[in-house]
């Protein structure tokens, strides 16, 4: 029978500190959720904090009836899934050969890849490049430019080098396995933690991204959800100025709708997160150790 560990003063301080950090992260989310579910009178009186007051779902009903919002949600789901699949495919194809020390020119290639992490051409050259390639106002402009993240690729390279032993590669070569055979039959099945982790990072980044759509897309059918929220926030600022000169009811409605829209855009990615969260620790810690 094991000995019961004594709770120290440091443990208490540690628990209190972590609880404060959790509360600091949850409080803004709970506040937005409460505003989206509270009545206009409660919002006007400033009584809404962390819990809904006089709960109603009018704001959510208005969001669901907004065809533009539903179209943006569907397009964002399609965009996120497509981007994540292509990004993981390209990142894997780049990381696997670069994890092999026998690859000629590996160090020079890694230098150019690392160079892009610290220096970029800037917004104007990037826009001119996108325009010259004919990608403006297309779905491709939201997928192709960000297919490979150098940081994520380095994590995957380190994972391959530290997790897959050279003896396993040699055994596969003796059995006549090709490079693609080793990648798809040996390396990828043993790399599920880093694949799941990076896939979630790519998906969350694409889901929350709106900067590229703001610059390169004018067709409203190609607006992702975050860009719709951005427009809603900007329109809300104009509404607040107008409401300050009137009864203030427009401001209440816009605040409630804005909160409901934010929750509407946040909940889908929160549903996906727990399914992949268990891979996070193993995927990141193994990928961070140099072999």
GROMACS .gro file of C-alpha atoms in nm:
model
  291
    1UNK     CA    1   0.000   0.000   0.000
    2UNK     CA    2   0.159   0.328  -0.106
    3UNK     CA    3   0.219   0.613   0.132
    4UNK     CA    4  -0.018   0.906   0.109
    5UNK     CA    5   0.166   1.216  -0.012
    6UNK     CA    6   0.144   1.521   0.212
    7UNK     CA    7  -0.005   1.837   0.061
    8UNK     CA    8   0.254   2.113   0.077
    9UNK     CA    9   0.214   2.490   0.076
   10UNK     CA   10   0.359   2.495  -0.276
   11UNK     CA   11   0.082   2.258  -0.394
   12UNK     CA   12  -0.185   2.491  -0.257
   13UNK     CA   13  -0.027   2.796  -0.421
   14UNK     CA   14   0.007   2.601  -0.746
   15UNK     CA   15  -0.360   2.497  -0.745
   16UNK     CA   16  -0.476   2.851  -0.668
   17UNK     CA   17  -0.257   2.993  -0.946
   18UNK     CA   18  -0.383   2.740  -1.201
   19UNK     CA   19  -0.744   2.804  -1.092
   20UNK     CA   20  -0.694   3.178  -1.145
   21UNK     CA   21  -0.549   3.113  -1.493
   22UNK     CA   22  -0.843   2.889  -1.583
   23UNK     CA   23  -1.091   3.149  -1.460
   24UNK     CA   24  -0.913   3.422  -1.657
   25UNK     CA   25  -0.947   3.211  -1.973
   26UNK     CA   26  -1.308   3.106  -1.913
   27UNK     CA   27  -1.448   3.438  -1.791
   28UNK     CA   28  -1.450   3.621  -2.132
   29UNK     CA   29  -1.603   3.317  -2.301
   30UNK     CA   30  -1.874   3.283  -2.035
   31UNK     CA   31  -1.945   3.656  -2.052
   32UNK     CA   32  -1.999   3.645  -2.429
   33UNK     CA   33  -2.216   3.334  -2.395
   34UNK     CA   34  -2.421   3.503  -2.122
   35UNK     CA   35  -2.479   3.816  -2.332
   36UNK     CA   36  -2.592   3.604  -2.626
   37UNK     CA   37  -2.852   3.431  -2.404
   38UNK     CA   38  -2.972   3.731  -2.199
   39UNK     CA   39  -3.261   3.969  -2.257
   40UNK     CA   40  -3.215   4.321  -2.389
   41UNK     CA   41  -3.328   4.471  -2.058
   42UNK     CA   42  -3.063   4.280  -1.862
   43UNK     CA   43  -2.792   4.387  -2.108
   44UNK     CA   44  -2.905   4.750  -2.088
   45UNK     CA   45  -2.901   4.742  -1.708
   46UNK     CA   46  -2.550   4.594  -1.709
   47UNK     CA   47  -2.657   4.295  -1.499
   48UNK     CA   48  -2.499   4.032  -1.725
   49UNK     CA   49  -2.166   3.899  -1.601
   50UNK     CA   50  -2.088   3.525  -1.611
   51UNK     CA   51  -2.442   3.388  -1.617
   52UNK     CA   52  -2.741   3.460  -1.848
   53UNK     CA   53  -3.014   3.688  -1.708
   54UNK     CA   54  -3.372   3.635  -1.829
   55UNK     CA   55  -3.258   3.371  -2.076
   56UNK     CA   56  -3.387   3.381  -2.434
   57UNK     CA   57  -3.266   3.252  -2.770
   58UNK     CA   58  -3.382   3.538  -2.993
   59UNK     CA   59  -3.028   3.632  -3.099
   60UNK     CA   60  -2.946   3.273  -3.201
   61UNK     CA   61  -3.273   3.246  -3.393
   62UNK     CA   62  -3.181   3.566  -3.581
   63UNK     CA   63  -2.835   3.429  -3.661
   64UNK     CA   64  -2.971   3.096  -3.784
   65UNK     CA   65  -3.225   3.277  -4.006
   66UNK     CA   66  -2.944   3.483  -4.161
   67UNK     CA   67  -2.872   3.302  -4.489
   68UNK     CA   68  -2.541   3.484  -4.535
   69UNK     CA   69  -2.419   3.358  -4.198
   70UNK     CA   70  -2.524   2.999  -4.271
   71UNK     CA   71  -2.352   3.019  -4.612
   72UNK     CA   72  -2.037   3.155  -4.449
   73UNK     CA   73  -2.042   2.873  -4.194
   74UNK     CA   74  -2.078   2.605  -4.461
   75UNK     CA   75  -1.804   2.760  -4.673
   76UNK     CA   76  -1.573   2.788  -4.369
   77UNK     CA   77  -1.623   2.420  -4.287
   78UNK     CA   78  -1.544   2.324  -4.648
   79UNK     CA   79  -1.246   2.561  -4.654
   80UNK     CA   80  -1.107   2.435  -4.323
   81UNK     CA   81  -1.136   2.067  -4.417
   82UNK     CA   82  -0.982   2.120  -4.762
   83UNK     CA   83  -0.700   2.337  -4.629
   84UNK     CA   84  -0.615   2.096  -4.347
   85UNK     CA   85  -0.602   1.793  -4.577
   86UNK     CA   86  -0.383   1.968  -4.837
   87UNK     CA   87  -0.162   2.129  -4.571
   88UNK     CA   88  -0.099   1.800  -4.392
   89UNK     CA   89  -0.027   1.627  -4.724
   90UNK     CA   90   0.225   1.891  -4.834
   91UNK     CA   91   0.386   1.924  -4.490
   92UNK     CA   92   0.433   1.549  -4.466
   93UNK     CA   93   0.583   1.526  -4.815
   94UNK     CA   94   0.829   1.803  -4.724
   95UNK     CA   95   0.914   1.681  -4.374
   96UNK     CA   96   0.978   1.314  -4.455
   97UNK     CA   97   1.275   1.357  -4.695
   98UNK     CA   98   1.418   1.643  -4.484
   99UNK     CA   99   1.424   1.412  -4.180
  100UNK     CA  100   1.676   1.191  -4.363
  101UNK     CA  101   2.040   1.290  -4.304
  102UNK     CA  102   2.140   1.118  -4.630
  103UNK     CA  103   1.942   1.370  -4.840
  104UNK     CA  104   2.182   1.582  -5.048
  105UNK     CA  105   2.137   1.957  -5.000
  106UNK     CA  106   1.934   1.904  -4.683
  107UNK     CA  107   2.111   2.177  -4.481
  108UNK     CA  108   2.084   2.433  -4.761
  109UNK     CA  109   1.715   2.355  -4.807
  110UNK     CA  110   1.654   2.390  -4.434
  111UNK     CA  111   1.836   2.725  -4.439
  112UNK     CA  112   1.602   2.864  -4.706
  113UNK     CA  113   1.300   2.732  -4.518
  114UNK     CA  114   1.416   2.888  -4.190
  115UNK     CA  115   1.487   3.213  -4.376
  116UNK     CA  116   1.116   3.247  -4.457
  117UNK     CA  117   1.033   3.230  -4.087
  118UNK     CA  118   1.217   3.555  -4.017
  119UNK     CA  119   1.187   3.752  -4.340
  120UNK     CA  120   0.898   3.804  -4.582
  121UNK     CA  121   0.839   4.009  -4.894
  122UNK     CA  122   0.572   4.227  -4.735
  123UNK     CA  123   0.206   4.282  -4.807
  124UNK     CA  124   0.234   4.473  -5.136
  125UNK     CA  125   0.470   4.225  -5.311
  126UNK     CA  126   0.253   3.943  -5.180
  127UNK     CA  127  -0.060   4.103  -5.323
  128UNK     CA  128   0.110   4.161  -5.659
  129UNK     CA  129   0.220   3.798  -5.667
  130UNK     CA  130  -0.130   3.673  -5.585
  131UNK     CA  131  -0.276   3.900  -5.854
  132UNK     CA  132  -0.023   3.794  -6.119
  133UNK     CA  133  -0.105   3.429  -6.048
  134UNK     CA  134  -0.474   3.499  -6.106
  135UNK     CA  135  -0.577   3.385  -5.761
  136UNK     CA  136  -0.780   3.691  -5.660
  137UNK     CA  137  -1.143   3.613  -5.576
  138UNK     CA  138  -1.089   3.237  -5.583
  139UNK     CA  139  -1.105   2.972  -5.314
  140UNK     CA  140  -0.745   2.877  -5.399
  141UNK     CA  141  -0.614   3.207  -5.259
  142UNK     CA  142  -0.739   3.096  -4.916
  143UNK     CA  143  -0.565   2.757  -4.942
  144UNK     CA  144  -0.246   2.764  -5.149
  145UNK     CA  145  -0.038   3.044  -4.983
  146UNK     CA  146  -0.041   2.880  -4.640
  147UNK     CA  147  -0.012   2.514  -4.729
  148UNK     CA  148   0.323   2.463  -4.551
  149UNK     CA  149   0.407   2.624  -4.219
  150UNK     CA  150   0.788   2.610  -4.161
  151UNK     CA  151   0.737   2.587  -3.785
  152UNK     CA  152   0.496   2.294  -3.811
  153UNK     CA  153   0.721   2.126  -4.066
  154UNK     CA  154   1.018   2.148  -3.827
  155UNK     CA  155   0.806   1.990  -3.552
  156UNK     CA  156   0.720   1.703  -3.786
  157UNK     CA  157   1.084   1.661  -3.897
  158UNK     CA  158   1.198   1.643  -3.535
  159UNK     CA  159   0.924   1.393  -3.455
  160UNK     CA  160   1.026   1.167  -3.744
  161UNK     CA  161   1.395   1.185  -3.647
  162UNK     CA  162   1.340   1.120  -3.276
  163UNK     CA  163   1.062   0.862  -3.294
  164UNK     CA  164   1.127   0.644  -3.598
  165UNK     CA  165   1.458   0.453  -3.545
  166UNK     CA  166   1.703   0.414  -3.832
  167UNK     CA  167   1.697   0.037  -3.780
  168UNK     CA  168   1.330   0.035  -3.881
  169UNK     CA  169   1.412   0.216  -4.205
  170UNK     CA  170   1.698  -0.028  -4.275
  171UNK     CA  171   1.475  -0.330  -4.209
  172UNK     CA  172   1.214  -0.193  -4.449
  173UNK     CA  173   1.479  -0.131  -4.717
  174UNK     CA  174   1.607  -0.489  -4.681
  175UNK     CA  175   1.250  -0.610  -4.741
  176UNK     CA  176   1.241  -0.405  -5.062
  177UNK     CA  177   1.020  -0.121  -4.937
  178UNK     CA  178   1.034   0.204  -5.135
  179UNK     CA  179   1.041   0.551  -4.982
  180UNK     CA  180   0.666   0.594  -5.036
  181UNK     CA  181   0.613   0.249  -4.888
  182UNK     CA  182   0.811   0.340  -4.576
  183UNK     CA  183   0.625   0.671  -4.546
  184UNK     CA  184   0.271   0.535  -4.577
  185UNK     CA  185   0.318   0.189  -4.419
  186UNK     CA  186   0.562   0.264  -4.135
  187UNK     CA  187   0.623   0.631  -4.063
  188UNK     CA  188   0.269   0.772  -4.078
  189UNK     CA  189   0.102   0.492  -3.874
  190UNK     CA  190   0.362   0.552  -3.600
  191UNK     CA  191   0.317   0.930  -3.611
  192UNK     CA  192  -0.050   0.973  -3.522
  193UNK     CA  193   0.018   1.208  -3.224
  194UNK     CA  194   0.206   1.467  -3.431
  195UNK     CA  195  -0.032   1.428  -3.726
  196UNK     CA  196  -0.337   1.489  -3.506
  197UNK     CA  197  -0.172   1.782  -3.329
  198UNK     CA  198  -0.059   1.961  -3.643
  199UNK     CA  199  -0.391   1.892  -3.817
  200UNK     CA  200  -0.572   2.064  -3.532
  201UNK     CA  201  -0.329   2.358  -3.542
  202UNK     CA  202  -0.379   2.397  -3.916
  203UNK     CA  203  -0.758   2.366  -3.879
  204UNK     CA  204  -0.781   2.619  -3.595
  205UNK     CA  205  -0.555   2.862  -3.780
  206UNK     CA  206  -0.763   2.841  -4.096
  207UNK     CA  207  -1.091   2.859  -3.904
  208UNK     CA  208  -0.985   3.176  -3.723
  209UNK     CA  209  -0.810   3.337  -4.022
  210UNK     CA  210  -0.967   3.632  -4.204
  211UNK     CA  211  -0.673   3.855  -4.305
  212UNK     CA  212  -0.616   3.687  -4.643
  213UNK     CA  213  -0.988   3.692  -4.724
  214UNK     CA  214  -1.003   4.062  -4.631
  215UNK     CA  215  -0.725   4.147  -4.877
  216UNK     CA  216  -0.782   3.906  -5.163
  217UNK     CA  217  -1.156   3.829  -5.176
  218UNK     CA  218  -1.442   4.059  -5.275
  219UNK     CA  219  -1.697   3.792  -5.371
  220UNK     CA  220  -1.928   3.755  -5.070
  221UNK     CA  221  -1.986   3.390  -5.155
  222UNK     CA  222  -1.620   3.330  -5.061
  223UNK     CA  223  -1.637   3.511  -4.727
  224UNK     CA  224  -1.531   3.285  -4.437
  225UNK     CA  225  -1.708   3.309  -4.103
  226UNK     CA  226  -1.441   3.520  -3.934
  227UNK     CA  227  -1.463   3.786  -4.206
  228UNK     CA  228  -1.839   3.800  -4.157
  229UNK     CA  229  -1.780   3.852  -3.784
  230UNK     CA  230  -1.524   4.123  -3.861
  231UNK     CA  231  -1.776   4.306  -4.076
  232UNK     CA  232  -2.038   4.265  -3.805
  233UNK     CA  233  -1.807   4.419  -3.544
  234UNK     CA  234  -1.725   4.711  -3.772
  235UNK     CA  235  -2.094   4.767  -3.849
  236UNK     CA  236  -2.163   4.743  -3.476
  237UNK     CA  237  -1.931   5.038  -3.413
  238UNK     CA  238  -2.140   5.249  -3.650
  239UNK     CA  239  -2.458   5.126  -3.480
  240UNK     CA  240  -2.323   5.225  -3.139
  241UNK     CA  241  -2.258   5.579  -3.259
  242UNK     CA  242  -2.614   5.599  -3.395
  243UNK     CA  243  -2.762   5.445  -3.080
  244UNK     CA  244  -2.583   5.693  -2.858
  245UNK     CA  245  -2.794   5.961  -3.020
  246UNK     CA  246  -3.117   5.759  -2.990
  247UNK     CA  247  -3.283   5.519  -2.748
  248UNK     CA  248  -2.992   5.275  -2.727
  249UNK     CA  249  -3.209   4.974  -2.818
  250UNK     CA  250  -3.017   4.919  -3.147
  251UNK     CA  251  -2.697   4.890  -2.948
  252UNK     CA  252  -2.852   4.622  -2.724
  253UNK     CA  253  -2.973   4.421  -3.023
  254UNK     CA  254  -2.637   4.448  -3.201
  255UNK     CA  255  -2.445   4.342  -2.888
  256UNK     CA  256  -2.666   4.038  -2.845
  257UNK     CA  257  -2.640   3.945  -3.213
  258UNK     CA  258  -2.265   3.994  -3.212
  259UNK     CA  259  -2.224   3.768  -2.910
  260UNK     CA  260  -2.450   3.502  -3.062
  261UNK     CA  261  -2.254   3.516  -3.389
  262UNK     CA  262  -1.925   3.477  -3.203
  263UNK     CA  263  -2.059   3.172  -3.019
  264UNK     CA  264  -2.199   3.039  -3.348
  265UNK     CA  265  -1.849   3.058  -3.500
  266UNK     CA  266  -1.665   2.927  -3.195
  267UNK     CA  267  -1.866   2.622  -3.093
  268UNK     CA  268  -1.787   2.403  -3.401
  269UNK     CA  269  -1.410   2.420  -3.346
  270UNK     CA  270  -1.462   2.361  -2.972
  271UNK     CA  271  -1.650   2.041  -3.055
  272UNK     CA  272  -1.354   1.913  -3.260
  273UNK     CA  273  -1.092   2.001  -3.000
  274UNK     CA  274  -1.163   1.728  -2.736
  275UNK     CA  275  -1.134   1.452  -2.999
  276UNK     CA  276  -0.773   1.550  -3.076
  277UNK     CA  277  -0.669   1.698  -2.739
  278UNK     CA  278  -0.536   1.365  -2.608
  279UNK     CA  279  -0.266   1.368  -2.877
  280UNK     CA  280  -0.142   1.715  -2.785
  281UNK     CA  281   0.105   1.635  -2.505
  282UNK     CA  282   0.266   1.335  -2.673
  283UNK     CA  283   0.275   1.505  -3.012
  284UNK     CA  284   0.438   1.829  -2.898
  285UNK     CA  285   0.679   1.689  -2.638
  286UNK     CA  286   0.813   1.414  -2.862
  287UNK     CA  287   0.845   1.656  -3.153
  288UNK     CA  288   1.037   1.905  -2.941
  289UNK     CA  289   1.322   1.667  -2.844
  290UNK     CA  290   1.618   1.663  -3.079
  291UNK     CA  291   1.737   1.313  -3.164
   0.00000   0.00000   0.00000
